[in-house]
Amino acid sequence: KGPRPDVWVPASSAWALQAGLRQQAAKQPSMIPIEEAPKLATTPMVMAMPKPMAEALGWPRRSLGWQDMLGAVTNPQGWAAFGRPEWGAFKLGKTDPNLSTPGLEALIGAVFAATGQTSELSVETLQQREDQLRQVILGLERAPGQDADTPATFLANLRQADQAGQALQFVSAVPLDEKSVWDYNRGNASGLDEAGDQERPKVPLVALYPREGTLEADHPWVVLQAPWVDEAKRRAAAGFLDYLRSEPIQVLFQQAGFRSSAGTAGPQLSQANGLLPDQPSRVLAPPAPKVVAAALESWNAARKRSNVLAVYDVSGSMKEEVPGTGKTKMDIVKAAAGQALGLFAPETNLGTWVFSSDLGGDRDWAESVPIGPTNNARLPNGKVRREVLAEALARLQATDGDTGLYDTTLAAFRAVKRSYAPDRINIVVLLTDGINDDPTGGIDRAELLRRLKAEQDKDRPVRIITVAYGANADATSL
């Protein structure tokens, strides 16, 4: 709605490349030129930290890298690993890479760290390193710390924490652009109060520049390839670009906390203001648009919450000892399931069943814990729900029964359909060490598949993930 633009100035070339890729995917004529666009003004992506915390890590003398930051974020010891246990967990501020330029650039930086490559990264390499990338994304997503949609929202919340004397409890590090650090330290948390008349923070931020290099918000001047952008408008756009890149206007950009189009810092970007004008040592170009799109897809998939029913085999074969361990199959499954429980995000819906044969009412399955959020909300019995799930896993015991695999699978599928959660991944996770062996009869595999296909709703899909363990599991059927 409104006037049609002739020129687009996104914060980063990465957004322009993504927009062009989306138009191609939609089979629309692309209005985004594929050639590199001129820069108006730049500001590098940095890891912003409260000054006392940065100094504890060696700022400004010591340079840190992406791997150092990932290690600090995922270290369960938190600040105790750096001799400051009073600061608690290492809290990472996160902004949405679908909306935030620093969030997108931090995601790209994490991809570089996970793959060991930089701007030449290919989609093929990303696919080959999918497991490493997923672990990095999950580590960042599940790290302690506040989420926000944009840097402005995050910094507004940090300002409130700072006024309450809680800045060091609020965040340890957050990806920002350098200009936002400068604005925040001037009392301009929103970036909109150019006068900077608000009270300056009690605990200022400082900028750490990743030693492997960092990306920058380059504010490209993109003249749209649109039918309404005629030759006269192109000449006007070229003339206005020359004006914006002239020395007097570039000085104004520097005075506003940006760097020039060539990356030159103005006098405002000083160590006294928490910034290092001779950094970064290297500016990285964003990877190919398809690589960025694949990274965003991985991020969104990792963040997407699940609605999960975990179904555990408790048939008699689970009493068997696993050679060389001194433990039964059930012992090992219980330990693994307990560890897995800790990996579920608080917003995940999780329930558990057990199955064998004839567990009551001519059924091969029994509900242990109904599907519900794994958060720390108190239940009517006064217990925290995650504790209830852990207790149910600890009570898992193998029976003397057989393996009613197919009837249980169909029942679990239908149960998740009944508790279907929109905007979530709805999943049955079925764990078994055997084959379908139901003494009461029940459906066979062909009938199970027929019913699953008939009852599956393409608009409300329920996935079934099977996990086979032990040499006797019917992996082919699963």
PDB file of N, CA and C in Angstrom, residues 394-442:
ATOM      1  N   ALA A 394      11.444 -42.848  35.193  1.00  0.00           N
ATOM      2  CA  ALA A 394      12.177 -43.636  36.192  1.00  0.00           C
ATOM      3  C   ALA A 394      11.408 -44.903  36.576  1.00  0.00           C
ATOM      4  N   ARG A 395      10.091 -44.878  36.436  1.00  0.00           N
ATOM      5  CA  ARG A 395       9.263 -46.044  36.817  1.00  0.00           C
ATOM      6  C   ARG A 395       9.151 -47.079  35.711  1.00  0.00           C
ATOM      7  N   LEU A 396       9.706 -46.809  34.541  1.00  0.00           N
ATOM      8  CA  LEU A 396       9.594 -47.770  33.452  1.00  0.00           C
ATOM      9  C   LEU A 396      10.123 -49.133  33.877  1.00  0.00           C
ATOM     10  N   GLN A 397       9.310 -50.150  33.681  1.00  0.00           N
ATOM     11  CA  GLN A 397       9.703 -51.518  34.031  1.00  0.00           C
ATOM     12  C   GLN A 397       9.258 -52.459  32.919  1.00  0.00           C
ATOM     13  N   ALA A 398      10.140 -53.390  32.569  1.00  0.00           N
ATOM     14  CA  ALA A 398       9.773 -54.392  31.576  1.00  0.00           C
ATOM     15  C   ALA A 398       8.755 -55.359  32.175  1.00  0.00           C
ATOM     16  N   THR A 399       7.785 -55.762  31.352  1.00  0.00           N
ATOM     17  CA  THR A 399       6.755 -56.709  31.775  1.00  0.00           C
ATOM     18  C   THR A 399       7.115 -58.104  31.269  1.00  0.00           C
ATOM     19  N   ASP A 400       6.177 -59.041  31.428  1.00  0.00           N
ATOM     20  CA  ASP A 400       6.356 -60.374  30.850  1.00  0.00           C
ATOM     21  C   ASP A 400       5.600 -60.498  29.531  1.00  0.00           C
ATOM     22  N   GLY A 401       5.130 -59.359  29.005  1.00  0.00           N
ATOM     23  CA  GLY A 401       4.279 -59.400  27.826  1.00  0.00           C
ATOM     24  C   GLY A 401       5.043 -59.456  26.521  1.00  0.00           C
ATOM     25  N   ASP A 402       4.271 -59.538  25.444  1.00  0.00           N
ATOM     26  CA  ASP A 402       4.822 -59.533  24.094  1.00  0.00           C
ATOM     27  C   ASP A 402       4.766 -58.109  23.532  1.00  0.00           C
ATOM     28  N   THR A 403       4.928 -57.994  22.206  1.00  0.00           N
ATOM     29  CA  THR A 403       5.091 -56.670  21.595  1.00  0.00           C
ATOM     30  C   THR A 403       3.907 -56.364  20.688  1.00  0.00           C
ATOM     31  N   GLY A 404       2.919 -55.650  21.214  1.00  0.00           N
ATOM     32  CA  GLY A 404       1.755 -55.261  20.421  1.00  0.00           C
ATOM     33  C   GLY A 404       2.051 -54.012  19.618  1.00  0.00           C
ATOM     34  N   LEU A 405       2.926 -54.155  18.628  1.00  0.00           N
ATOM     35  CA  LEU A 405       3.497 -53.000  17.944  1.00  0.00           C
ATOM     36  C   LEU A 405       2.487 -52.271  17.051  1.00  0.00           C
ATOM     37  N   TYR A 406       1.763 -52.994  16.219  1.00  0.00           N
ATOM     38  CA  TYR A 406       0.931 -52.345  15.207  1.00  0.00           C
ATOM     39  C   TYR A 406      -0.321 -51.707  15.804  1.00  0.00           C
ATOM     40  N   ASP A 407      -0.990 -52.407  16.719  1.00  0.00           N
ATOM     41  CA  ASP A 407      -2.153 -51.806  17.370  1.00  0.00           C
ATOM     42  C   ASP A 407      -1.755 -50.538  18.132  1.00  0.00           C
ATOM     43  N   THR A 408      -0.606 -50.606  18.800  1.00  0.00           N
ATOM     44  CA  THR A 408      -0.134 -49.445  19.570  1.00  0.00           C
ATOM     45  C   THR A 408       0.182 -48.271  18.660  1.00  0.00           C
ATOM     46  N   THR A 409       0.821 -48.549  17.534  1.00  0.00           N
ATOM     47  CA  THR A 409       1.175 -47.477  16.605  1.00  0.00           C
ATOM     48  C   THR A 409      -0.071 -46.744  16.125  1.00  0.00           C
ATOM     49  N   LEU A 410      -1.102 -47.492  15.748  1.00  0.00           N
ATOM     50  CA  LEU A 410      -2.330 -46.865  15.265  1.00  0.00           C
ATOM     51  C   LEU A 410      -2.995 -46.060  16.372  1.00  0.00           C
ATOM     52  N   ALA A 411      -3.031 -46.606  17.587  1.00  0.00           N
ATOM     53  CA  ALA A 411      -3.657 -45.887  18.700  1.00  0.00           C
ATOM     54  C   ALA A 411      -2.901 -44.599  19.022  1.00  0.00           C
ATOM     55  N   ALA A 412      -1.572 -44.655  18.987  1.00  0.00           N
ATOM     56  CA  ALA A 412      -0.770 -43.461  19.286  1.00  0.00           C
ATOM     57  C   ALA A 412      -0.973 -42.396  18.210  1.00  0.00           C
ATOM     58  N   PHE A 413      -1.016 -42.816  16.957  1.00  0.00           N
ATOM     59  CA  PHE A 413      -1.283 -41.893  15.855  1.00  0.00           C
ATOM     60  C   PHE A 413      -2.607 -41.172  16.052  1.00  0.00           C
ATOM     61  N   ARG A 414      -3.634 -41.937  16.411  1.00  0.00           N
ATOM     62  CA  ARG A 414      -4.949 -41.333  16.611  1.00  0.00           C
ATOM     63  C   ARG A 414      -4.958 -40.407  17.831  1.00  0.00           C
ATOM     64  N   ALA A 415      -4.200 -40.760  18.868  1.00  0.00           N
ATOM     65  CA  ALA A 415      -4.147 -39.916  20.066  1.00  0.00           C
ATOM     66  C   ALA A 415      -3.529 -38.557  19.753  1.00  0.00           C
ATOM     67  N   VAL A 416      -2.463 -38.536  18.941  1.00  0.00           N
ATOM     68  CA  VAL A 416      -1.845 -37.262  18.591  1.00  0.00           C
ATOM     69  C   VAL A 416      -2.758 -36.469  17.658  1.00  0.00           C
ATOM     70  N   LYS A 417      -3.500 -37.158  16.793  1.00  0.00           N
ATOM     71  CA  LYS A 417      -4.480 -36.442  15.968  1.00  0.00           C
ATOM     72  C   LYS A 417      -5.518 -35.744  16.847  1.00  0.00           C
ATOM     73  N   ARG A 418      -5.953 -36.439  17.905  1.00  0.00           N
ATOM     74  CA  ARG A 418      -6.954 -35.829  18.797  1.00  0.00           C
ATOM     75  C   ARG A 418      -6.391 -34.625  19.536  1.00  0.00           C
ATOM     76  N   SER A 419      -5.115 -34.670  19.867  1.00  0.00           N
ATOM     77  CA  SER A 419      -4.492 -33.553  20.601  1.00  0.00           C
ATOM     78  C   SER A 419      -3.642 -32.696  19.663  1.00  0.00           C
ATOM     79  N   TYR A 420      -4.017 -32.657  18.389  1.00  0.00           N
ATOM     80  CA  TYR A 420      -3.221 -31.956  17.379  1.00  0.00           C
ATOM     81  C   TYR A 420      -3.033 -30.486  17.767  1.00  0.00           C
ATOM     82  N   ALA A 421      -1.797 -30.017  17.636  1.00  0.00           N
ATOM     83  CA  ALA A 421      -1.471 -28.629  17.961  1.00  0.00           C
ATOM     84  C   ALA A 421      -1.046 -27.902  16.693  1.00  0.00           C
ATOM     85  N   PRO A 422      -1.852 -26.951  16.212  1.00  0.00           N
ATOM     86  CA  PRO A 422      -1.456 -26.183  15.018  1.00  0.00           C
ATOM     87  C   PRO A 422      -0.141 -25.440  15.266  1.00  0.00           C
ATOM     88  N   ASP A 423       0.590 -25.196  14.178  1.00  0.00           N
ATOM     89  CA  ASP A 423       1.865 -24.468  14.226  1.00  0.00           C
ATOM     90  C   ASP A 423       2.920 -25.199  15.025  1.00  0.00           C
ATOM     91  N   ARG A 424       2.730 -26.508  15.218  1.00  0.00           N
ATOM     92  CA  ARG A 424       3.745 -27.339  15.855  1.00  0.00           C
ATOM     93  C   ARG A 424       4.010 -28.565  14.983  1.00  0.00           C
ATOM     94  N   ILE A 425       5.142 -29.215  15.237  1.00  0.00           N
ATOM     95  CA  ILE A 425       5.413 -30.497  14.602  1.00  0.00           C
ATOM     96  C   ILE A 425       4.779 -31.566  15.480  1.00  0.00           C
ATOM     97  N   ASN A 426       3.809 -32.272  14.954  1.00  0.00           N
ATOM     98  CA  ASN A 426       3.062 -33.273  15.713  1.00  0.00           C
ATOM     99  C   ASN A 426       3.646 -34.652  15.418  1.00  0.00           C
ATOM    100  N   ILE A 427       4.138 -35.309  16.461  1.00  0.00           N
ATOM    101  CA  ILE A 427       4.982 -36.488  16.264  1.00  0.00           C
ATOM    102  C   ILE A 427       4.616 -37.593  17.250  1.00  0.00           C
ATOM    103  N   VAL A 428       4.636 -38.832  16.743  1.00  0.00           N
ATOM    104  CA  VAL A 428       4.703 -40.029  17.576  1.00  0.00           C
ATOM    105  C   VAL A 428       6.132 -40.549  17.482  1.00  0.00           C
ATOM    106  N   VAL A 429       6.803 -40.726  18.612  1.00  0.00           N
ATOM    107  CA  VAL A 429       8.129 -41.342  18.637  1.00  0.00           C
ATOM    108  C   VAL A 429       7.970 -42.729  19.254  1.00  0.00           C
ATOM    109  N   LEU A 430       8.217 -43.754  18.446  1.00  0.00           N
ATOM    110  CA  LEU A 430       7.966 -45.142  18.846  1.00  0.00           C
ATOM    111  C   LEU A 430       9.303 -45.851  19.019  1.00  0.00           C
ATOM    112  N   LEU A 431       9.576 -46.323  20.215  1.00  0.00           N
ATOM    113  CA  LEU A 431      10.859 -46.963  20.526  1.00  0.00           C
ATOM    114  C   LEU A 431      10.610 -48.429  20.866  1.00  0.00           C
ATOM    115  N   THR A 432      11.263 -49.337  20.124  1.00  0.00           N
ATOM    116  CA  THR A 432      11.039 -50.758  20.347  1.00  0.00           C
ATOM    117  C   THR A 432      12.285 -51.566  20.024  1.00  0.00           C
ATOM    118  N   ASP A 433      12.370 -52.753  20.660  1.00  0.00           N
ATOM    119  CA  ASP A 433      13.494 -53.651  20.394  1.00  0.00           C
ATOM    120  C   ASP A 433      13.036 -54.931  19.709  1.00  0.00           C
ATOM    121  N   GLY A 434      11.741 -54.991  19.279  1.00  0.00           N
ATOM    122  CA  GLY A 434      11.236 -56.255  18.769  1.00  0.00           C
ATOM    123  C   GLY A 434      10.430 -56.144  17.499  1.00  0.00           C
ATOM    124  N   ILE A 435       9.632 -57.165  17.263  1.00  0.00           N
ATOM    125  CA  ILE A 435       8.746 -57.227  16.117  1.00  0.00           C
ATOM    126  C   ILE A 435       7.317 -57.291  16.631  1.00  0.00           C
ATOM    127  N   ASN A 436       6.354 -57.063  15.754  1.00  0.00           N
ATOM    128  CA  ASN A 436       4.960 -57.180  16.164  1.00  0.00           C
ATOM    129  C   ASN A 436       4.677 -58.625  16.578  1.00  0.00           C
ATOM    130  N   ASP A 437       4.295 -58.803  17.809  1.00  0.00           N
ATOM    131  CA  ASP A 437       4.057 -60.148  18.356  1.00  0.00           C
ATOM    132  C   ASP A 437       2.926 -60.020  19.357  1.00  0.00           C
ATOM    133  N   ASP A 438       1.699 -60.041  18.840  1.00  0.00           N
ATOM    134  CA  ASP A 438       0.523 -59.795  19.673  1.00  0.00           C
ATOM    135  C   ASP A 438      -0.293 -61.082  19.775  1.00  0.00           C
ATOM    136  N   PRO A 439      -0.288 -61.731  20.934  1.00  0.00           N
ATOM    137  CA  PRO A 439      -0.990 -63.018  21.070  1.00  0.00           C
ATOM    138  C   PRO A 439      -2.497 -62.901  20.909  1.00  0.00           C
ATOM    139  N   THR A 440      -3.036 -61.673  21.030  1.00  0.00           N
ATOM    140  CA  THR A 440      -4.496 -61.522  20.894  1.00  0.00           C
ATOM    141  C   THR A 440      -4.906 -61.249  19.453  1.00  0.00           C
ATOM    142  N   GLY A 441      -3.949 -61.297  18.559  1.00  0.00           N
ATOM    143  CA  GLY A 441      -4.261 -61.037  17.157  1.00  0.00           C
ATOM    144  C   GLY A 441      -3.933 -59.608  16.795  1.00  0.00           C
ATOM    145  N   GLY A 442      -4.959 -58.792  16.577  1.00  0.00           N
ATOM    146  CA  GLY A 442      -4.727 -57.396  16.206  1.00  0.00           C
ATOM    147  C   GLY A 442      -4.461 -57.260  14.721  1.00  0.00           C
TER     148      GLY A 442
END
